[in-house]
Short mmCIF file of N, CA, C and O in Angstrom, two decimals:
data_model
loop_
_atom_site.label_atom_id
_atom_site.label_comp_id
_atom_site.label_asym_id
_atom_site.label_seq_id
_atom_site.Cartn_x
_atom_site.Cartn_y
_atom_site.Cartn_z
N UNK C 1 35.70 130.19 -48.11
CA UNK C 1 36.74 129.27 -47.22
C UNK C 1 36.45 128.02 -48.39
O UNK C 1 35.50 126.82 -48.14
N UNK C 2 37.58 127.19 -48.22
CA UNK C 2 37.74 125.81 -48.94
C UNK C 2 38.33 124.75 -47.52
O UNK C 2 38.49 125.21 -46.51
N UNK C 3 38.51 123.85 -48.54
CA UNK C 3 37.75 122.37 -47.31
C UNK C 3 39.00 121.21 -47.98
O UNK C 3 39.33 121.65 -49.19
N UNK C 4 39.69 120.36 -47.07
CA UNK C 4 40.09 119.20 -47.68
C UNK C 4 39.61 117.96 -47.41
O UNK C 4 39.17 117.86 -46.65
N UNK C 5 39.64 117.57 -48.69
CA UNK C 5 39.22 116.00 -48.69
C UNK C 5 40.01 115.27 -48.19
O UNK C 5 41.37 114.97 -48.37
N UNK C 6 39.60 113.99 -46.97
CA UNK C 6 40.22 112.92 -46.37
C UNK C 6 39.28 112.24 -46.00
O UNK C 6 38.30 112.17 -45.56
N UNK C 7 40.70 111.01 -45.68
CA UNK C 7 39.40 109.65 -45.46
C UNK C 7 39.06 110.03 -43.73
O UNK C 7 39.48 110.42 -43.05
N UNK C 8 37.58 109.63 -43.30
CA UNK C 8 37.39 109.51 -42.43
C UNK C 8 37.66 109.02 -41.29
O UNK C 8 38.80 107.73 -41.41
N UNK C 9 38.01 109.21 -40.48
CA UNK C 9 38.84 108.78 -38.51
C UNK C 9 37.30 108.65 -37.89
O UNK C 9 36.29 109.09 -37.73
N UNK C 10 38.00 107.56 -36.89
CA UNK C 10 37.36 107.27 -35.98
C UNK C 10 36.71 108.63 -34.66
O UNK C 10 35.52 108.93 -35.08
N UNK C 11 37.70 109.54 -34.95
CA UNK C 11 37.34 110.63 -34.14
C UNK C 11 36.93 111.54 -35.12
O UNK C 11 35.90 112.37 -34.13
N UNK C 12 36.64 111.91 -36.02
CA UNK C 12 35.57 112.50 -36.94
C UNK C 12 34.25 111.82 -36.83
O UNK C 12 33.59 112.87 -36.61
N UNK C 13 34.04 110.64 -36.97
CA UNK C 13 33.00 110.04 -36.54
C UNK C 13 32.10 110.30 -35.24
O UNK C 13 31.07 111.19 -35.15
N UNK C 14 33.31 110.33 -34.07
CA UNK C 14 32.74 111.05 -33.10
C UNK C 14 32.39 112.03 -32.70
O UNK C 14 30.95 112.17 -32.49
N UNK C 15 33.34 113.01 -34.03
CA UNK C 15 32.53 114.69 -33.99
C UNK C 15 31.79 114.70 -34.53
O UNK C 15 30.10 115.65 -34.32
N UNK C 16 31.10 113.93 -35.61
CA UNK C 16 30.23 114.40 -36.38
C UNK C 16 28.75 114.12 -35.87
O UNK C 16 27.60 114.65 -35.97
N UNK C 17 28.90 112.73 -35.24
CA UNK C 17 27.49 112.13 -34.23
C UNK C 17 27.31 113.42 -32.77
O UNK C 17 26.39 113.89 -32.67
N UNK C 18 28.44 113.51 -32.42
CA UNK C 18 28.10 115.28 -31.67
C UNK C 18 27.43 116.08 -31.92
O UNK C 18 26.98 116.82 -31.12
N UNK C 19 27.77 116.55 -33.05
CA UNK C 19 27.12 117.60 -34.33
C UNK C 19 25.81 117.08 -35.13
O UNK C 19 25.44 118.12 -35.71
N UNK C 20 25.63 116.28 -34.79
CA UNK C 20 24.65 115.76 -36.12
C UNK C 20 23.28 117.01 -36.37
O UNK C 20 22.81 116.89 -37.52
N UNK C 21 23.21 117.37 -35.30
CA UNK C 21 22.08 118.58 -35.82
C UNK C 21 22.11 119.44 -36.85
O UNK C 21 21.76 119.64 -37.52
N UNK C 22 24.12 119.44 -37.04
CA UNK C 22 24.31 120.71 -37.77
C UNK C 22 24.14 119.81 -39.18
O UNK C 22 24.03 120.62 -40.09
N UNK C 23 24.01 118.69 -39.67
CA UNK C 23 24.37 117.99 -40.50
C UNK C 23 23.05 117.51 -40.84
O UNK C 23 22.07 117.66 -42.23
N UNK C 24 21.71 117.39 -40.29
CA UNK C 24 20.81 116.13 -39.92
C UNK C 24 19.60 117.43 -39.99
O UNK C 24 18.02 116.70 -39.58
N UNK C 25 19.53 118.44 -39.07
CA UNK C 25 18.68 118.98 -38.60
C UNK C 25 17.70 118.42 -37.24
O UNK C 25 18.97 117.83 -36.34
N UNK C 26 16.55 118.02 -37.24
CA UNK C 26 15.99 117.29 -36.04
C UNK C 26 15.83 115.84 -36.37
O UNK C 26 15.17 115.00 -35.60
N UNK C 27 16.20 115.43 -37.31
CA UNK C 27 16.37 113.83 -37.82
C UNK C 27 18.23 113.43 -37.10
O UNK C 27 18.80 113.92 -36.96
N UNK C 28 17.33 112.29 -35.88
CA UNK C 28 18.21 111.52 -35.72
C UNK C 28 18.50 110.72 -36.56
O UNK C 28 17.68 109.07 -36.35
N UNK C 29 19.60 110.85 -37.03
CA UNK C 29 20.34 109.52 -37.94
C UNK C 29 21.61 108.61 -37.59
O UNK C 29 22.45 108.13 -38.00
N UNK C 30 21.59 108.99 -35.81
CA UNK C 30 22.85 108.26 -35.45
C UNK C 30 22.87 106.69 -35.94
O UNK C 30 23.65 106.42 -35.19
N UNK C 31 21.67 106.12 -35.81
CA UNK C 31 21.90 104.46 -35.63
C UNK C 31 22.44 103.98 -37.06
O UNK C 31 22.75 103.21 -36.77
N UNK C 32 22.21 105.10 -38.39
CA UNK C 32 23.13 104.43 -39.15
C UNK C 32 24.59 104.85 -39.37
O UNK C 32 25.21 103.94 -40.28
N UNK C 33 25.07 105.62 -38.30
CA UNK C 33 26.67 105.41 -38.36
C UNK C 33 27.45 105.38 -37.55
O UNK C 33 27.28 105.16 -36.23
N UNK C 34 27.94 103.86 -37.59
CA UNK C 34 28.27 102.69 -37.22
C UNK C 34 29.68 103.07 -37.45
O UNK C 34 30.44 103.18 -38.59
N UNK C 35 30.80 102.91 -35.96
CA UNK C 35 32.19 102.87 -36.08
C UNK C 35 32.96 101.88 -37.00
O UNK C 35 33.53 102.12 -37.68
N UNK C 36 32.32 100.60 -37.07
CA UNK C 36 32.93 99.51 -37.81
C UNK C 36 32.30 100.43 -39.54
O UNK C 36 33.64 99.74 -40.04
N UNK C 37 31.77 101.30 -39.97
CA UNK C 37 31.92 101.13 -41.02
C UNK C 37 33.13 101.96 -41.30
O UNK C 37 34.04 101.52 -42.44
N UNK C 38 33.96 103.04 -40.53
CA UNK C 38 34.64 103.60 -41.00
C UNK C 38 36.43 102.66 -40.67
O UNK C 38 37.39 102.63 -41.14
N UNK C 39 36.09 101.73 -39.62
CA UNK C 39 36.92 100.79 -39.46
C UNK C 39 37.10 100.47 -40.54
O UNK C 39 38.57 99.76 -41.13
N UNK C 40 36.32 99.43 -41.35
CA UNK C 40 36.19 98.39 -42.52
C UNK C 40 36.23 98.91 -43.98
O UNK C 40 37.32 99.05 -44.56
N UNK C 41 35.96 100.35 -43.65
CA UNK C 41 36.05 101.38 -44.99
C UNK C 41 36.71 102.53 -44.85
O UNK C 41 35.58 103.40 -46.01
N UNK C 42 36.61 103.14 -44.07
CA UNK C 42 37.71 104.11 -43.97
C UNK C 42 38.39 104.88 -45.30
O UNK C 42 38.41 106.25 -45.32
N UNK C 43 38.98 104.29 -45.77
CA UNK C 43 39.78 104.60 -47.38
C UNK C 43 38.36 105.40 -47.77
O UNK C 43 38.54 106.25 -49.33
N UNK C 44 37.30 105.00 -48.33
CA UNK C 44 35.93 105.33 -49.34
C UNK C 44 35.34 106.02 -48.40
O UNK C 44 33.95 106.85 -48.72
N UNK C 45 35.50 106.91 -47.05
CA UNK C 45 34.36 107.32 -46.06
C UNK C 45 34.98 108.50 -46.18
O UNK C 45 36.66 108.69 -45.09
N UNK C 46 34.80 109.84 -46.80
CA UNK C 46 35.51 111.24 -46.39
C UNK C 46 34.53 111.93 -46.04
O UNK C 46 34.03 111.88 -45.98
N UNK C 47 35.89 113.04 -45.50
CA UNK C 47 35.30 113.95 -45.02
C UNK C 47 35.91 115.01 -45.33
O UNK C 47 36.92 115.61 -46.26
N UNK C 48 35.21 115.92 -45.31
CA UNK C 48 35.53 117.51 -45.84
C UNK C 48 35.72 118.43 -45.14
O UNK C 48 34.92 119.16 -44.01
N UNK C 49 36.99 118.53 -44.32
CA UNK C 49 37.67 119.40 -43.36
C UNK C 49 38.14 120.33 -43.69
O UNK C 49 38.85 121.10 -44.82
N UNK C 50 38.11 121.78 -42.84
CA UNK C 50 38.45 122.83 -42.79
C UNK C 50 39.05 123.15 -41.48
O UNK C 50 38.77 122.75 -40.61
N UNK C 51 39.40 124.71 -41.68
CA UNK C 51 40.07 125.08 -39.78
C UNK C 51 38.43 124.88 -39.37
O UNK C 51 38.93 125.59 -37.80
N UNK C 52 37.43 125.43 -39.50
CA UNK C 52 36.40 125.56 -38.66
C UNK C 52 35.67 124.29 -38.77
O UNK C 52 34.43 124.16 -38.00
N UNK C 53 36.50 122.67 -38.83
CA UNK C 53 35.85 121.45 -38.58
C UNK C 53 35.26 121.11 -39.74
O UNK C 53 35.59 121.55 -40.74
N UNK C 54 34.47 119.72 -39.63
CA UNK C 54 33.63 119.21 -40.80
C UNK C 54 32.52 120.03 -41.08
O UNK C 54 31.91 120.02 -40.98
N UNK C 55 32.96 120.19 -42.71
CA UNK C 55 31.42 120.81 -43.01
C UNK C 55 31.31 119.86 -43.63
O UNK C 55 30.02 120.34 -43.93
N UNK C 56 31.24 118.93 -44.15
CA UNK C 56 30.52 117.53 -44.75
C UNK C 56 31.35 116.39 -44.64
O UNK C 56 32.38 116.29 -44.27
N UNK C 57 30.43 115.31 -45.21
CA UNK C 57 31.20 113.95 -44.52
C UNK C 57 30.18 113.12 -45.55
O UNK C 57 29.12 113.42 -46.40
N UNK C 58 31.11 111.77 -46.32
CA UNK C 58 30.16 111.31 -47.16
C UNK C 58 30.65 109.68 -47.08
O UNK C 58 32.37 109.41 -46.47
N UNK C 59 29.44 108.40 -46.23
CA UNK C 59 30.04 107.40 -45.86
C UNK C 59 29.69 106.51 -46.75
O UNK C 59 28.45 106.03 -47.23
N UNK C 60 31.04 105.91 -47.77
CA UNK C 60 30.42 104.67 -48.90
C UNK C 60 31.49 103.90 -48.58
O UNK C 60 32.38 103.50 -47.92
N UNK C 61 31.42 102.97 -49.75
CA UNK C 61 32.40 101.07 -49.86
C UNK C 61 31.56 100.78 -51.54
O UNK C 61 30.82 101.07 -51.83
N UNK C 62 32.73 100.18 -51.66
CA UNK C 62 32.70 99.52 -52.73
C UNK C 62 32.31 97.98 -52.56
O UNK C 62 32.86 97.38 -51.78
N UNK C 63 30.85 97.49 -53.14
CA UNK C 63 30.82 95.86 -53.16
C UNK C 63 31.49 95.30 -54.04
O UNK C 63 31.98 95.40 -54.75
N UNK C 64 31.24 94.09 -53.97
CA UNK C 64 31.74 92.83 -54.74
C UNK C 64 31.29 92.82 -56.26
O UNK C 64 31.97 92.33 -56.52
N UNK C 65 30.49 93.65 -56.25
CA UNK C 65 29.74 93.63 -57.70
C UNK C 65 30.40 95.30 -58.33
O UNK C 65 29.98 95.08 -59.72
N UNK C 66 31.16 95.77 -57.84
CA UNK C 66 32.22 96.66 -58.46
C UNK C 66 31.07 97.71 -58.39
O UNK C 66 30.95 98.66 -58.80
N UNK C 67 29.90 98.27 -57.44
CA UNK C 67 28.86 99.45 -57.11
C UNK C 67 29.72 99.97 -55.76
O UNK C 67 30.00 99.26 -54.50
N UNK C 68 30.02 100.99 -56.14
CA UNK C 68 30.16 102.67 -55.19
C UNK C 68 28.71 102.76 -54.01
O UNK C 68 28.08 103.84 -55.02
N UNK C 69 28.37 102.31 -53.77
CA UNK C 69 27.59 102.57 -52.32
C UNK C 69 27.31 103.73 -51.76
O UNK C 69 28.42 103.58 -50.52
N UNK C 70 27.08 104.65 -51.62
CA UNK C 70 26.94 106.07 -51.04
C UNK C 70 25.63 105.66 -49.36
O UNK C 70 24.60 105.65 -50.07
N UNK C 71 26.21 105.50 -48.51
CA UNK C 71 25.52 104.93 -47.26
C UNK C 71 24.56 106.44 -46.61
O UNK C 71 23.68 106.46 -46.58
N UNK C 72 25.88 107.83 -46.54
CA UNK C 72 25.20 108.77 -46.01
C UNK C 72 26.06 109.96 -46.61
O UNK C 72 27.59 109.63 -46.69
N UNK C 73 25.52 110.80 -47.38
CA UNK C 73 26.05 111.97 -47.30
C UNK C 73 25.60 113.49 -46.59
O UNK C 73 24.09 113.29 -46.47
N UNK C 74 25.96 114.27 -46.19
CA UNK C 74 25.60 115.46 -45.30
C UNK C 74 26.47 116.39 -45.31
O UNK C 74 27.96 116.47 -45.17
N UNK C 75 25.93 118.12 -45.78
CA UNK C 75 26.70 118.98 -45.22
C UNK C 75 26.26 119.76 -43.97
O UNK C 75 25.00 119.70 -43.75
N UNK C 76 26.99 120.28 -43.51
CA UNK C 76 27.14 120.93 -42.33
C UNK C 76 25.85 122.45 -42.86
O UNK C 76 26.25 122.83 -43.93
N UNK C 77 24.99 122.81 -42.24
CA UNK C 77 23.78 123.92 -42.64
C UNK C 77 24.55 124.69 -42.45
O UNK C 77 24.25 125.46 -43.69
N UNK C 78 25.48 125.60 -42.48
CA UNK C 78 26.70 126.23 -43.01
C UNK C 78 27.47 126.53 -44.23
O UNK C 78 27.69 127.30 -45.06
N UNK C 79 27.14 125.22 -44.57
CA UNK C 79 27.50 124.95 -46.18
C UNK C 79 27.06 125.06 -47.43
O UNK C 79 27.37 124.67 -48.65
N UNK C 80 25.29 124.42 -46.62
CA UNK C 80 24.73 123.74 -47.78
C UNK C 80 24.56 125.23 -49.14
O UNK C 80 25.12 126.67 -48.72
N UNK C 81 24.62 124.55 -50.22
CA UNK C 81 24.96 125.58 -51.66
C UNK C 81 25.79 125.95 -52.31
O UNK C 81 25.81 127.16 -52.87
N UNK C 82 27.40 125.61 -51.54
CA UNK C 82 28.33 125.94 -52.30
C UNK C 82 29.07 124.57 -53.23
O UNK C 82 29.68 125.03 -53.47
N UNK C 83 28.26 123.90 -53.19
CA UNK C 83 28.84 122.72 -54.01
C UNK C 83 29.40 121.64 -53.17
O UNK C 83 29.89 120.71 -54.13
N UNK C 84 30.01 122.03 -52.05
CA UNK C 84 30.17 120.91 -51.39
C UNK C 84 29.76 119.41 -51.73
O UNK C 84 30.34 118.12 -51.69
N UNK C 85 28.39 119.41 -51.43
CA UNK C 85 27.31 117.82 -51.74
C UNK C 85 28.44 117.28 -53.07
O UNK C 85 28.58 115.88 -53.11
N UNK C 86 28.38 117.52 -54.12
CA UNK C 86 29.21 117.67 -55.72
C UNK C 86 30.54 117.49 -55.17
O UNK C 86 31.09 116.68 -55.74
N UNK C 87 31.55 117.99 -54.32
CA UNK C 87 32.73 117.61 -54.25
C UNK C 87 32.91 116.51 -53.51
O UNK C 87 33.75 115.53 -54.01
N UNK C 88 31.97 116.15 -52.81
CA UNK C 88 31.45 114.79 -51.51
C UNK C 88 31.51 113.81 -53.04
O UNK C 88 32.41 113.00 -52.67
N UNK C 89 30.70 114.13 -53.60
CA UNK C 89 30.28 112.84 -54.82
C UNK C 89 31.79 112.12 -55.57
O UNK C 89 31.84 111.52 -55.89
N UNK C 90 32.21 113.91 -56.35
CA UNK C 90 33.30 113.52 -56.90
C UNK C 90 34.52 112.55 -56.22
O UNK C 90 35.16 112.01 -57.15
N UNK C 91 34.57 113.33 -55.08
CA UNK C 91 35.80 112.14 -54.49
C UNK C 91 35.32 111.17 -54.16
O UNK C 91 36.29 110.43 -54.50
N UNK C 92 34.01 111.07 -53.94
CA UNK C 92 33.99 109.40 -53.84
C UNK C 92 33.92 108.63 -55.01
O UNK C 92 34.47 107.61 -55.16
N UNK C 93 33.50 109.34 -56.27
CA UNK C 93 33.64 108.70 -57.01
C UNK C 93 35.26 108.15 -57.63
O UNK C 93 35.20 106.89 -58.23
N UNK C 94 35.58 108.81 -57.51
CA UNK C 94 37.21 108.86 -57.84
C UNK C 94 37.52 107.89 -56.94
O UNK C 94 38.35 106.99 -57.06
N UNK C 95 37.54 108.34 -55.30
CA UNK C 95 38.17 106.78 -54.90
C UNK C 95 37.50 105.35 -54.87
O UNK C 95 38.27 104.33 -54.92
N UNK C 96 36.38 105.60 -55.63
CA UNK C 96 35.64 103.79 -55.66
C UNK C 96 35.71 103.64 -56.93
O UNK C 96 36.20 102.84 -56.93
N UNK C 97 36.19 103.88 -57.91
CA UNK C 97 36.80 103.84 -59.14
C UNK C 97 37.99 103.86 -58.56
O UNK C 97 38.22 102.22 -59.70
N UNK C 98 38.69 104.09 -58.16
CA UNK C 98 40.19 103.79 -57.60
C UNK C 98 40.13 101.92 -56.97
O UNK C 98 41.13 101.48 -57.55
N UNK C 99 38.75 101.59 -57.37
CA UNK C 99 38.83 100.10 -56.36
C UNK C 99 38.31 99.99 -57.00
O UNK C 99 37.87 98.30 -56.95
N UNK C 100 38.03 99.60 -58.02
CA UNK C 100 37.25 99.02 -59.21
C UNK C 100 35.86 99.18 -59.35
O UNK C 100 35.29 98.39 -60.49
N UNK C 101 35.35 100.18 -58.81
CA UNK C 101 33.95 100.52 -59.32
C UNK C 101 33.53 100.78 -60.25
O UNK C 101 34.30 101.54 -60.81
N UNK C 102 32.65 100.34 -61.29
CA UNK C 102 31.91 100.95 -63.01
C UNK C 102 30.60 101.53 -62.23
O UNK C 102 30.46 102.42 -63.53
N UNK C 103 29.97 101.62 -61.47
CA UNK C 103 28.75 102.59 -61.30
C UNK C 103 28.67 102.93 -59.23
O UNK C 103 29.58 102.20 -59.00
N UNK C 104 27.80 103.43 -59.47
CA UNK C 104 27.40 104.41 -58.21
C UNK C 104 25.97 104.37 -57.87
O UNK C 104 25.00 104.29 -58.54
N UNK C 105 25.85 103.76 -56.61
CA UNK C 105 24.47 103.55 -56.08
C UNK C 105 24.38 104.49 -54.70
O UNK C 105 24.91 104.19 -53.81
N UNK C 106 22.81 105.06 -54.50
CA UNK C 106 22.47 105.20 -53.12
C UNK C 106 20.93 105.38 -53.12
O UNK C 106 20.52 105.28 -53.94
N UNK C 107 20.71 105.30 -52.10
CA UNK C 107 18.90 104.94 -51.76
C UNK C 107 18.63 106.11 -51.01
O UNK C 107 19.47 106.65 -49.87
N UNK C 108 17.16 107.11 -50.67
CA UNK C 108 16.71 107.60 -49.82
C UNK C 108 14.96 106.98 -49.87
O UNK C 108 15.04 106.30 -50.63
N UNK C 109 14.23 108.22 -49.28
CA UNK C 109 13.11 108.07 -48.85
C UNK C 109 12.31 108.26 -49.84
O UNK C 109 13.04 109.20 -50.32
N UNK C 110 11.67 108.10 -50.19
CA UNK C 110 9.72 108.51 -51.03
C UNK C 110 10.52 109.91 -50.65
O UNK C 110 9.99 110.72 -51.95
N UNK C 111 9.97 109.99 -49.90
CA UNK C 111 9.86 111.63 -48.76
C UNK C 111 10.97 112.70 -49.09
O UNK C 111 10.56 113.89 -49.18
N UNK C 112 12.31 111.96 -48.95
CA UNK C 112 13.08 112.97 -49.18
C UNK C 112 13.46 113.98 -50.65
O UNK C 112 14.30 113.41 -51.60
N UNK C 113 12.61 114.83 -50.61
CA UNK C 113 12.68 115.53 -51.98
C UNK C 113 13.92 116.46 -52.29
O UNK C 113 14.77 116.25 -53.89
N UNK C 114 14.56 116.64 -51.22
CA UNK C 114 15.94 117.41 -51.54
C UNK C 114 16.45 116.68 -52.33
O UNK C 114 17.27 116.93 -52.79
N UNK C 115 17.05 115.19 -51.72
CA UNK C 115 18.15 114.09 -52.15
C UNK C 115 17.45 113.86 -53.46
O UNK C 115 18.50 113.44 -54.33
N UNK C 116 16.16 113.50 -53.72
CA UNK C 116 15.87 113.28 -55.12
C UNK C 116 16.16 114.57 -55.86
O UNK C 116 16.67 114.20 -57.49
N UNK C 117 16.23 115.83 -55.63
CA UNK C 117 16.36 116.49 -56.47
C UNK C 117 18.16 116.50 -56.78
O UNK C 117 18.56 116.90 -57.52
N UNK C 118 19.23 116.71 -55.57
CA UNK C 118 20.20 116.74 -55.66
C UNK C 118 20.75 115.54 -56.62
O UNK C 118 21.75 115.71 -57.37
N UNK C 119 20.34 114.49 -56.01
CA UNK C 119 20.80 113.11 -56.59
C UNK C 119 20.80 113.34 -58.50
O UNK C 119 21.80 113.10 -59.33
N UNK C 120 19.78 113.12 -58.81
CA UNK C 120 18.58 113.96 -60.17
C UNK C 120 20.56 114.94 -60.79
O UNK C 120 20.40 114.73 -61.86
N UNK C 121 20.32 116.33 -60.41
CA UNK C 121 21.49 117.45 -60.51
C UNK C 121 22.68 117.01 -60.90
O UNK C 121 23.08 117.54 -61.88
N UNK C 122 23.05 115.34 -60.35
CA UNK C 122 24.33 115.44 -60.38
C UNK C 122 24.46 114.31 -61.29
O UNK C 122 25.18 113.79 -61.38
N UNK C 123 23.21 114.09 -61.81
CA UNK C 123 23.75 112.90 -62.98
C UNK C 123 23.37 111.21 -63.18
O UNK C 123 23.45 110.63 -63.59
N UNK C 124 22.45 111.35 -61.38
CA UNK C 124 22.31 109.78 -60.76
C UNK C 124 20.40 109.73 -61.70
O UNK C 124 19.49 110.34 -62.25
N UNK C 125 20.08 108.44 -62.18
CA UNK C 125 18.92 107.94 -62.48
C UNK C 125 18.01 107.82 -61.06
O UNK C 125 18.78 107.16 -60.07
N UNK C 126 16.74 107.86 -61.17
CA UNK C 126 16.54 107.79 -59.69
C UNK C 126 15.13 106.90 -60.14
O UNK C 126 14.50 106.91 -61.36
N UNK C 127 14.95 105.58 -59.06
CA UNK C 127 13.74 104.93 -59.30
C UNK C 127 13.06 104.39 -57.92
O UNK C 127 13.63 103.91 -57.39
N UNK C 128 12.04 104.63 -57.77
CA UNK C 128 11.28 104.24 -57.13
C UNK C 128 10.82 102.30 -57.01
O UNK C 128 10.29 101.71 -57.84
N UNK C 129 11.16 101.86 -55.80
CA UNK C 129 11.48 100.76 -55.77
C UNK C 129 10.65 100.23 -54.37
O UNK C 129 11.07 100.30 -53.34
N UNK C 130 9.52 99.49 -54.91
CA UNK C 130 8.45 98.93 -53.52
C UNK C 130 8.94 98.11 -52.97
O UNK C 130 10.13 97.51 -53.47
N UNK C 131 9.17 97.86 -51.46
CA UNK C 131 9.80 97.30 -50.90
C UNK C 131 10.99 97.34 -50.55
O UNK C 131 11.37 95.93 -49.99
N UNK C 132 11.83 97.87 -50.80
CA UNK C 132 13.08 97.94 -51.30
C UNK C 132 13.91 97.57 -49.43
O UNK C 132 14.73 96.81 -49.71
N UNK C 133 13.25 97.75 -48.99
CA UNK C 133 14.05 98.18 -47.61
C UNK C 133 12.92 97.71 -46.38
O UNK C 133 12.91 97.91 -45.04
N UNK C 134 12.17 96.54 -46.83
CA UNK C 134 11.02 95.99 -46.18
C UNK C 134 9.70 96.13 -46.82
O UNK C 134 9.90 96.64 -47.45
N UNK C 135 8.98 95.25 -46.40
CA UNK C 135 7.43 95.28 -46.77
C UNK C 135 6.60 96.44 -46.28
O UNK C 135 7.14 97.22 -45.03
N UNK C 136 6.21 97.16 -47.14
CA UNK C 136 5.50 98.22 -47.28
C UNK C 136 6.95 99.71 -46.80
O UNK C 136 6.05 100.83 -46.82
N UNK C 137 7.89 99.46 -47.44
CA UNK C 137 8.93 100.67 -47.56
C UNK C 137 9.74 101.01 -48.60
O UNK C 137 10.56 100.39 -48.69
N UNK C 138 8.71 101.27 -49.77
CA UNK C 138 9.60 101.79 -50.74
C UNK C 138 10.77 102.67 -50.48
O UNK C 138 10.64 103.48 -49.77
N UNK C 139 11.94 102.65 -51.51
CA UNK C 139 12.71 103.69 -51.61
C UNK C 139 13.15 104.10 -53.02
O UNK C 139 13.19 103.34 -53.91
N UNK C 140 13.88 104.91 -53.16
CA UNK C 140 14.17 106.20 -54.75
C UNK C 140 15.20 105.33 -54.15
O UNK C 140 16.35 105.77 -53.70
N UNK C 141 15.32 104.62 -55.67
CA UNK C 141 17.07 104.10 -55.91
C UNK C 141 18.06 104.71 -56.52
O UNK C 141 17.32 105.04 -57.99
N UNK C 142 18.97 105.26 -56.54
CA UNK C 142 19.81 105.92 -57.51
C UNK C 142 20.68 105.45 -58.25
O UNK C 142 21.04 104.89 -56.98
N UNK C 143 20.92 105.38 -59.75
CA UNK C 143 21.98 104.92 -59.73
C UNK C 143 22.88 105.50 -61.17
O UNK C 143 22.02 106.71 -61.90
N UNK C 144 24.17 105.49 -61.08
CA UNK C 144 24.65 106.24 -61.79
C UNK C 144 26.10 105.61 -62.27
O UNK C 144 26.61 105.00 -61.66
N UNK C 145 26.66 105.82 -64.11
CA UNK C 145 27.50 104.64 -64.83
C UNK C 145 28.73 106.06 -64.46
O UNK C 145 28.47 107.04 -64.19
N UNK C 146 30.28 105.14 -63.66
CA UNK C 146 31.29 106.07 -63.51
C UNK C 146 31.98 105.62 -64.93
O UNK C 146 31.84 105.10 -66.19
#
């Protein structure tokens, strides 16, 4: 089944939060899903919509340094392995470039080996940066030129 890529709405975010385990399993990621991000950066927050609901989403924006920053990307449990994550990233890259981005950036925890494997497979360089999220909180920082 195919999906339509479109800008995220507040109603979409409400549905994503209601279905959080379908995207994140046991991890409670609600704290980072802020409604103002959709209000302020809606054109670069993307959902993959289909008749059976939101199959995946990416929340991101372009900063003042022309970097497209990926805040969250998630695919629903029944859509993994279909290339949807790649399609979401490609759509975000297109939208970010249209807003003047020259590179992309994302971060994850050092323990998130699935995210590291995914991002490096789609062309991101990965570097562990000590104290990135505060003292004693290293992160893997992904970067890719557009």
